[in-house]
Short mmCIF file of C-alpha atoms and ligand atoms in Angstrom, two decimals:
data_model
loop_
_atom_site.label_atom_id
_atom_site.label_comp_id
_atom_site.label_asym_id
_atom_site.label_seq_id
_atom_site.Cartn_x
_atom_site.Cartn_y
_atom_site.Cartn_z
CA UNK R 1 286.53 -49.23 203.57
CA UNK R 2 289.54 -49.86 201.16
CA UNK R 3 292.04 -47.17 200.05
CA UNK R 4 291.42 -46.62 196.24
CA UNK R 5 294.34 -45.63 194.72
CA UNK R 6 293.52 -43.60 191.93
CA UNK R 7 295.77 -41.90 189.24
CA UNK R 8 296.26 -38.13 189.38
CA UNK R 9 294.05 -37.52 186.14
CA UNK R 10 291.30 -39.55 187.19
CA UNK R 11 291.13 -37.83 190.46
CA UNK R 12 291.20 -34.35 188.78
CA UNK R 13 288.54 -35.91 186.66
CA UNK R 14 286.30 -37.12 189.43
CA UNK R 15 286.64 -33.71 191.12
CA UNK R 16 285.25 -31.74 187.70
CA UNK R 17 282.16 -33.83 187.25
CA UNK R 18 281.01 -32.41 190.39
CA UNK R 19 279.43 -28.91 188.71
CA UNK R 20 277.62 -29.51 186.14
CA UNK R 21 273.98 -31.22 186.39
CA UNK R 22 274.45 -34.67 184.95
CA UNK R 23 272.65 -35.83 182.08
CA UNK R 24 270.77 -38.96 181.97
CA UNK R 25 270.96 -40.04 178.38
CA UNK R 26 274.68 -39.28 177.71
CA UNK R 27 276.14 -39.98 181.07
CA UNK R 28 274.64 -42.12 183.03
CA UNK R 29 272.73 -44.42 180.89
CA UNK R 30 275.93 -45.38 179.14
CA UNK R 31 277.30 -46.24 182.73
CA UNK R 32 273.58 -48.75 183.70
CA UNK R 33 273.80 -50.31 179.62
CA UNK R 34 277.39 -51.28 179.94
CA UNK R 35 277.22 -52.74 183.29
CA UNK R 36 274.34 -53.75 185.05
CA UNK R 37 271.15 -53.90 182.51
CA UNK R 38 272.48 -57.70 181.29
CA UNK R 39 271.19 -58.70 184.33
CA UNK R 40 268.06 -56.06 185.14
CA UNK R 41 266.08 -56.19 181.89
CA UNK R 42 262.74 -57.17 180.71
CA UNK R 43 261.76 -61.07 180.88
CA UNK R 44 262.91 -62.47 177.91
CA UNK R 45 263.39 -66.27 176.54
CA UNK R 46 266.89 -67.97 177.17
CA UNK R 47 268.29 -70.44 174.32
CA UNK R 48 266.67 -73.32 176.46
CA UNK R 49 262.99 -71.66 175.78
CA UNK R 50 263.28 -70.13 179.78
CA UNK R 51 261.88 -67.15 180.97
CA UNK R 52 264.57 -65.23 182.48
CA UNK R 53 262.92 -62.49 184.78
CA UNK R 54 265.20 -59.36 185.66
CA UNK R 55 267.25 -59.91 189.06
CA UNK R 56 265.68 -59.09 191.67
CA UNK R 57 262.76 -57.73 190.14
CA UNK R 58 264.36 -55.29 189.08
CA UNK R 59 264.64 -53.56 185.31
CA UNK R 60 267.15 -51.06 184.97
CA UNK R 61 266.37 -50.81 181.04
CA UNK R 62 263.68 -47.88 181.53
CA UNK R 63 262.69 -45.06 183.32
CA UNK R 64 259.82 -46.80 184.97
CA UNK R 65 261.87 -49.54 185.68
CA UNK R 66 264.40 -47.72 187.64
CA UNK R 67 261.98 -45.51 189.77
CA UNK R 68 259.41 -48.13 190.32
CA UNK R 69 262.74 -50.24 192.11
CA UNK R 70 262.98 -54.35 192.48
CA UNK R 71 262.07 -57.09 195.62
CA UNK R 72 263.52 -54.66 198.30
CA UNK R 73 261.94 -51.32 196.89
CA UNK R 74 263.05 -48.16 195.56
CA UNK R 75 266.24 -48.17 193.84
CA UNK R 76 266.44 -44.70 193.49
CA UNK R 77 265.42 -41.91 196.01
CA UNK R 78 265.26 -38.80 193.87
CA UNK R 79 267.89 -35.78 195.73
CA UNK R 80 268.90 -39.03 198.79
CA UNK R 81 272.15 -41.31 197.55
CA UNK R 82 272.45 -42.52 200.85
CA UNK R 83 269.01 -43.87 200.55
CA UNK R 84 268.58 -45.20 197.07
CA UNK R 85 270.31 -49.03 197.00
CA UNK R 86 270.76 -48.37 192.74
CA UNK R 87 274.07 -46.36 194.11
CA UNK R 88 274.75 -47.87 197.67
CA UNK R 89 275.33 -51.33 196.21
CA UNK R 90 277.57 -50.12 193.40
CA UNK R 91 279.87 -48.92 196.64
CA UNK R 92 279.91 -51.71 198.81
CA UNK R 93 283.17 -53.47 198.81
CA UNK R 94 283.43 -56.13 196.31
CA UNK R 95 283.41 -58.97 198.24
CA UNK R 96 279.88 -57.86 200.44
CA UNK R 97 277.13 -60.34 198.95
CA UNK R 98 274.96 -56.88 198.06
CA UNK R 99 277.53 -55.77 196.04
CA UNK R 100 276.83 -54.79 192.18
CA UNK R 101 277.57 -55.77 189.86
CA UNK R 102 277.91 -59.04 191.57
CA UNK R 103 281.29 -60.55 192.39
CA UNK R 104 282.92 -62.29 189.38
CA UNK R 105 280.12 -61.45 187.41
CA UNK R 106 281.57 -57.75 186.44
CA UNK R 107 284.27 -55.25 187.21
CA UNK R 108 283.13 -52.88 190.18
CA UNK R 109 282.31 -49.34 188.62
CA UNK R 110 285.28 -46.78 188.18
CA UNK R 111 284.75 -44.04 190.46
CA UNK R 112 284.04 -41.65 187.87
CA UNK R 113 281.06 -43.84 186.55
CA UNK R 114 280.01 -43.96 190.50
CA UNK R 115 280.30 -40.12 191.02
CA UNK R 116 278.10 -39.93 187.79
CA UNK R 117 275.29 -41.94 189.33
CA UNK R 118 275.48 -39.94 192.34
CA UNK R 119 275.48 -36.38 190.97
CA UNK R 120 272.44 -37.44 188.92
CA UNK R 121 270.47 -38.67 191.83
CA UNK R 122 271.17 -35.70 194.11
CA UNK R 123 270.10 -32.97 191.61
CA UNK R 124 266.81 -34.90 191.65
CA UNK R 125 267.55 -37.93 189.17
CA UNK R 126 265.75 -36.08 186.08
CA UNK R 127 266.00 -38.74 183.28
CA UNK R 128 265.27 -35.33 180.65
CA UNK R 129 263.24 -37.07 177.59
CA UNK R 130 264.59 -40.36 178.00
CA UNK R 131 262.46 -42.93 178.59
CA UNK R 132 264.37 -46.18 177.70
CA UNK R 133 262.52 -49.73 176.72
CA UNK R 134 259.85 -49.11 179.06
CA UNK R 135 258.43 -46.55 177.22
CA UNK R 136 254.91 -46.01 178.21
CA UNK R 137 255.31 -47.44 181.75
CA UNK R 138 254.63 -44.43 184.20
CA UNK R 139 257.51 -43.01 185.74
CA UNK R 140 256.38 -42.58 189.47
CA UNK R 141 256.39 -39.06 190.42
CA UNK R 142 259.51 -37.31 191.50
CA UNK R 143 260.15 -37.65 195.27
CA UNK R 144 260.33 -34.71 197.19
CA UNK R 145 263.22 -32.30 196.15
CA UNK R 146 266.14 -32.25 198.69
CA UNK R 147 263.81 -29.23 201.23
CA UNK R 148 262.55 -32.61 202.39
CA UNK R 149 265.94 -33.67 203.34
CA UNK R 150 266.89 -33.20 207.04
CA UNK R 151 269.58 -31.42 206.61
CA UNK R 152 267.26 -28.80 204.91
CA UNK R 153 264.75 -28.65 208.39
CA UNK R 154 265.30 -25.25 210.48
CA UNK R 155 267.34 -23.75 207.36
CA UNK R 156 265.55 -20.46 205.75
CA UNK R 157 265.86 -19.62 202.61
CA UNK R 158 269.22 -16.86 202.45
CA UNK R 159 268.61 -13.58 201.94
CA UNK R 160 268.72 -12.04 198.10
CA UNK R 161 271.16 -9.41 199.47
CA UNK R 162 273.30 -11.79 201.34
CA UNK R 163 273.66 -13.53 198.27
CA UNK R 164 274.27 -10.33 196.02
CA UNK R 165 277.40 -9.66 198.17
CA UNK R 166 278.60 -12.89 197.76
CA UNK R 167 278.27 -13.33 193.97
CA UNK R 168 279.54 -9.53 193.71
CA UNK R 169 282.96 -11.77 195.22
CA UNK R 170 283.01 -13.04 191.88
CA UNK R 171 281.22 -16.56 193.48
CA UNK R 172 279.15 -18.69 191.75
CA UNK R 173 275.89 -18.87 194.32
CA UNK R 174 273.24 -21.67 193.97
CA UNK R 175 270.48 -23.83 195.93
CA UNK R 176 271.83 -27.37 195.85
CA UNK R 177 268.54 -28.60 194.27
CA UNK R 178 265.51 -26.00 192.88
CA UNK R 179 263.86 -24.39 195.86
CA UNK R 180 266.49 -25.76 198.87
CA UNK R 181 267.31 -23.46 201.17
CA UNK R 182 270.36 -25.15 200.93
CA UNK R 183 273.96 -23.57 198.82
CA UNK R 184 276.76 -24.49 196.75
CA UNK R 185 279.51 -21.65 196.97
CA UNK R 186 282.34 -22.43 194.08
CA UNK R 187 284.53 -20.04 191.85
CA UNK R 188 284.45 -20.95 188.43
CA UNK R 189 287.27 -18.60 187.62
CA UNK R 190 289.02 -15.93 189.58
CA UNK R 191 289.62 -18.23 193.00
CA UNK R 192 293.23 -17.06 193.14
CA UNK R 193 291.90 -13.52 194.30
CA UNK R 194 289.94 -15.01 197.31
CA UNK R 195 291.83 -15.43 200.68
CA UNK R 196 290.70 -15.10 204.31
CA UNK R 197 289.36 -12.06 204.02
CA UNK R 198 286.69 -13.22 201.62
CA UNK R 199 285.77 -16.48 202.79
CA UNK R 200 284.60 -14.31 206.47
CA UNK R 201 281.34 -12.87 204.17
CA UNK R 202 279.97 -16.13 203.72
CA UNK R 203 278.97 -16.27 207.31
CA UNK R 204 276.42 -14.48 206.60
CA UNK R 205 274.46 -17.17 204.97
CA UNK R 206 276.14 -19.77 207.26
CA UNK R 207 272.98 -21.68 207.61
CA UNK R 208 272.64 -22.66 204.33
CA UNK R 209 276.22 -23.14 202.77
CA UNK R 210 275.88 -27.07 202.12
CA UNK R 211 278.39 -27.31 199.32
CA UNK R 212 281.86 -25.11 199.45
CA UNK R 213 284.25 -25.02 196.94
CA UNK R 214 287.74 -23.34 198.12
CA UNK R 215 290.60 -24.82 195.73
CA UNK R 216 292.88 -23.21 194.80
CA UNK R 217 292.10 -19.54 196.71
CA UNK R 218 294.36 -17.90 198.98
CA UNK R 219 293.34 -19.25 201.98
CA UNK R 220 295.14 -19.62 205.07
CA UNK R 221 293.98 -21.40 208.23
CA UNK R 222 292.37 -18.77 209.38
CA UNK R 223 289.43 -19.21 206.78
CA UNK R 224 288.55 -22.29 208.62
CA UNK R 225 287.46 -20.55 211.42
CA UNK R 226 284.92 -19.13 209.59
CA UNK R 227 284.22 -21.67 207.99
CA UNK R 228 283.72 -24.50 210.82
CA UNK R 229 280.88 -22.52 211.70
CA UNK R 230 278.61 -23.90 208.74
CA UNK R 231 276.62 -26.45 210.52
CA UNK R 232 275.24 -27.82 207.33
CA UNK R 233 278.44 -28.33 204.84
CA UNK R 234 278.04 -31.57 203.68
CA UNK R 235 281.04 -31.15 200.68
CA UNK R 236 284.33 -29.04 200.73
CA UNK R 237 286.52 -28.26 198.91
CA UNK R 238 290.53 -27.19 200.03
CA UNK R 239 292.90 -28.92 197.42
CA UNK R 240 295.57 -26.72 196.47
CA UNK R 241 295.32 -24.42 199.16
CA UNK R 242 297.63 -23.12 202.25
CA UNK R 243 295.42 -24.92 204.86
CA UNK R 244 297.59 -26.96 207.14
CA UNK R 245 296.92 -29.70 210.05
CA UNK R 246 296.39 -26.34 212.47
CA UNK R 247 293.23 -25.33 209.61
CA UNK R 248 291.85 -29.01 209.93
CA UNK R 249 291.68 -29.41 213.58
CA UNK R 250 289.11 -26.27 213.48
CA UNK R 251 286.71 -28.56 211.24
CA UNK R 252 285.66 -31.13 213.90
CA UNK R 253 282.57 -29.63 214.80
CA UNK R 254 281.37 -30.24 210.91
CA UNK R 255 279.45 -33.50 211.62
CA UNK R 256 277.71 -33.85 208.45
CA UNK R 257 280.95 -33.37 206.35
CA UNK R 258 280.46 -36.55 203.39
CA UNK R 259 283.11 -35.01 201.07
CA UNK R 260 286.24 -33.58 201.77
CA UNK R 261 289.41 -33.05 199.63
CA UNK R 262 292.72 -31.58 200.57
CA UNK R 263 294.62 -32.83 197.66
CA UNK R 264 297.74 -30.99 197.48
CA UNK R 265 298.01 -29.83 200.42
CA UNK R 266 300.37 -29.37 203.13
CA UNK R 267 298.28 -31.71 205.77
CA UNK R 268 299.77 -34.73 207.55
CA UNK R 269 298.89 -37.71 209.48
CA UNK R 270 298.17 -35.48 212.46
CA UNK R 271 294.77 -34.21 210.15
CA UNK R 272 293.56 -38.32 210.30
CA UNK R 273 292.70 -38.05 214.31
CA UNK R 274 290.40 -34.87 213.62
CA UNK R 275 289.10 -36.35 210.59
CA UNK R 276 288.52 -39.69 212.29
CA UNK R 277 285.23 -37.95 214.36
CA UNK R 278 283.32 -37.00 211.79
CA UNK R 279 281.05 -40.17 210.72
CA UNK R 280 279.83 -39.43 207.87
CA UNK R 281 282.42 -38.98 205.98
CA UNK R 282 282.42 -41.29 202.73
CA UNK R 283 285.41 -39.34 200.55
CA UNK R 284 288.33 -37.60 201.41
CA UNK R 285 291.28 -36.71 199.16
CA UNK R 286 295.26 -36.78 200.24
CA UNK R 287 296.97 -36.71 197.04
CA UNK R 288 299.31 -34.30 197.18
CA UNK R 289 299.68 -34.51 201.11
CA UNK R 290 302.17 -35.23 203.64
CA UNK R 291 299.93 -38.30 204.56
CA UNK R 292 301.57 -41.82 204.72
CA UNK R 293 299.81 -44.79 203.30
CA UNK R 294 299.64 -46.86 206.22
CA UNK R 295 298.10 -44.11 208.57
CA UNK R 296 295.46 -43.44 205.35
CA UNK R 297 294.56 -47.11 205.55
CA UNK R 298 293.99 -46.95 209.40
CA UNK R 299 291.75 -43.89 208.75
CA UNK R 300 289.57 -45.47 205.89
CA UNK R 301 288.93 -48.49 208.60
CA UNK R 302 288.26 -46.13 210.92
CA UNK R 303 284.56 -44.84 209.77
CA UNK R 304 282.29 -47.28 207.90
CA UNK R 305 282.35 -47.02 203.53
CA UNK R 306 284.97 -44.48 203.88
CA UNK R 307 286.81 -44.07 200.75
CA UNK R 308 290.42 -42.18 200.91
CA UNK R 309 292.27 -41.32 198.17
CA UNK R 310 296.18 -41.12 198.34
CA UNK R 311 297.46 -41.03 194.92
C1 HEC T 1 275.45 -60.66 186.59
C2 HEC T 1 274.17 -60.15 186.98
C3 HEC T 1 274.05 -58.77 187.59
C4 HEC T 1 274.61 -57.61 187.16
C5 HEC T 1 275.56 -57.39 186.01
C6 HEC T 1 274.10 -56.57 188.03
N1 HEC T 1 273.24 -57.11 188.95
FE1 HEC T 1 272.11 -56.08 190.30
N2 HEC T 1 271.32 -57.83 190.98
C7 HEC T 1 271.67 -59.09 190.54
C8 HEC T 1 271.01 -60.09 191.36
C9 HEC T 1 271.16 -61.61 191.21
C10 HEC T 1 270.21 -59.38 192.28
C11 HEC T 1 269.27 -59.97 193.33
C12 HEC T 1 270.01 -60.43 194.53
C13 HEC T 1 270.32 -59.30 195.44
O1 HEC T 1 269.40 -58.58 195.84
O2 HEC T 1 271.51 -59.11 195.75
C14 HEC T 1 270.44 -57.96 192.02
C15 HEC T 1 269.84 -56.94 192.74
C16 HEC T 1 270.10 -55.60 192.54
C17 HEC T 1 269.46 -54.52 193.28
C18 HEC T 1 268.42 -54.69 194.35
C19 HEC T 1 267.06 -54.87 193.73
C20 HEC T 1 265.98 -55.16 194.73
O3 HEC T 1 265.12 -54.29 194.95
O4 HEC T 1 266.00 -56.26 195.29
C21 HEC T 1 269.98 -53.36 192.80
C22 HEC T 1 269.62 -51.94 193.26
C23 HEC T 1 270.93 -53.69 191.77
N3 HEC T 1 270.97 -55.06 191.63
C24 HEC T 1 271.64 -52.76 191.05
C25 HEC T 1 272.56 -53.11 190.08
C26 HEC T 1 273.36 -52.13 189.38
C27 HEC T 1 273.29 -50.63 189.60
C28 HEC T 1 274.16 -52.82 188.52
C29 HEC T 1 275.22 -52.27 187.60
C30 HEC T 1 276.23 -51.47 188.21
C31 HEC T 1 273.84 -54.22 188.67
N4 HEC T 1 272.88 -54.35 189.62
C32 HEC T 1 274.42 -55.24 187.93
C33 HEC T 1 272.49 -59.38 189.48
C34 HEC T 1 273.21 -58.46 188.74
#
């Protein structure tokens, strides 16, 4: 709801930890023991002899602890941010009474930390060996991996050969979580070879393409033609590309969009009225654009815990 003004770096930053699974002990666990297990720990004596329990029920010290949740449930819902409260309340604006860590009681998470938290929980929130002070309490069993999301129903798995001729493109080609019918395109290396041309091969697994990563190719509008047919992108990826307003208008049909970034790029305020349709947006990226602050404000009002970046 607020336009977060972020520096270059830490947007650039933001946008890399995206790739790579996340890893429980080194990068999130740092992120929960700096700034929320003070308050979500185990029962423990204060200097008055007083029991202090863990906030609402809820220990954020172990494994077990985090899965089993607190007073109001889960906190995490393995492969489902939008379900699991442990990263919904870290984005509610500071002032909502949810809001963690509470107001005046903490400094609201950097985005990076938040991203963390959210990668981790979409690629199935795996905590690896770590089991934290809770060792020995059971950690309940995985929930189901992300086939059991909706987005996943009606999708088939792509074909082998469909996928072939896209990673022959020089594309990196893989199911969003183990077993999901559901893809992440992205170019590691070698995007500045893929233009319009390209891009038009991915329709062939158009049903599953989920996550797209398109910076810094050789796109023109045009791509986006193809690629507005992908009724299941949820995350894409345009910064540093050619597309212009024209390219964005052709995206409106892509209701399930959550992520979008067109840093450096040559949109403008015209792009916000397209944009403005599609709901479930949470992040979008202007940096780099012809956008003007006030019009990015308007748009971040415009859809419920929207974030928009500007600079
Ligand atoms: C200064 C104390 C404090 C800190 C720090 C804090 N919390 Fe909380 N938290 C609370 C209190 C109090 C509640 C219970 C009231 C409520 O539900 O809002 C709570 C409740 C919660 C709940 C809901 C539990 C349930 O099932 O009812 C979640 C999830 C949560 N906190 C996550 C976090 C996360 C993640 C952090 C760190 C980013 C954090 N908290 C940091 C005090 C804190």
């Amino acid at each position: 709801m607020k336009v977060l003004s972020t520096t270059a770096g830490l947007l650039l930053a933001a946008a890399a930890t995206a790739p790579a699974a996340v890893n429980f002990r080194t990068q999130v666990w740092p992120v929960l023991a700096k700034n929320c297990v003070e308050c979500h720990r185990a029962p423990y004596k204060d200097n008055a002899g007083k029991m202090i329990e863990p906030k609402g029920r809820l220990r954020l010290d172990g494994a077990g602890g985090i899965m089993k949740g607190g007073n109001e449930g889960e906190s995490v819902v393995a492969g489902d941010p939008d379900k699991s409260p442990l990263y919904q309340r870290i984005l509610l604006p500071i002032d909502h009474e949810d809001a963690m860590p509470p107001k005046g009681k903490g400094k609201p998470l950097s985005f990076n930390d938040s991203e963390l938290i959210k990668e981790w929980i979409i690629d199935g929130a795996d905590f690896g060996d770590w089991k934290g002070s809770d060792a020995g309490a059971p950690v309940a069993a995985k929930a189901a991996p992300k086939t059991a999301d909706p987005l996943a129903a009606g999708a088939t798995i792509a074909p082998e050969a469909a996928k072939q001729k896209i990673s022959s493109l020089g594309a990196l080609v893989t199911p969003i979580v183990k077993d999901s019918p559901l893809l992440r395109i992205e170019w590691v290396s070698g995007a500045g070879a893929i233009g319009d041309k390209e891009v038009v091969e991915l329709a062939a697994v158009a049903g599953n393409i989920s996550e797209l990563d398109l910076s810094g190719t050789k796109i023109t509008d045009e791509a986006l033609t193809t690629v507005a047919k992908f009724p299941r992108l949820t995350w894409l990826k345009l910064n540093g590309t050619a597309v212009t307003d024209a390219g964005v208008a052709k995206l409106k049909g892509l209701v399930n969009l959550n992520y979008l970034n067109l840093h450096s790029t040559n949109v403008s305020d015209t792009s916000l009225t397209t944009l403005t349709g599609l709901r479930k947006l949470r992040q979008v990226y202007l940096w780099k654009t012809r956008v003007t602050p006030g019009e990015a404000a308007k748009f971040a009002k415009s859809i419920p815990d929207l974030r928009v970046a500007l600079e």
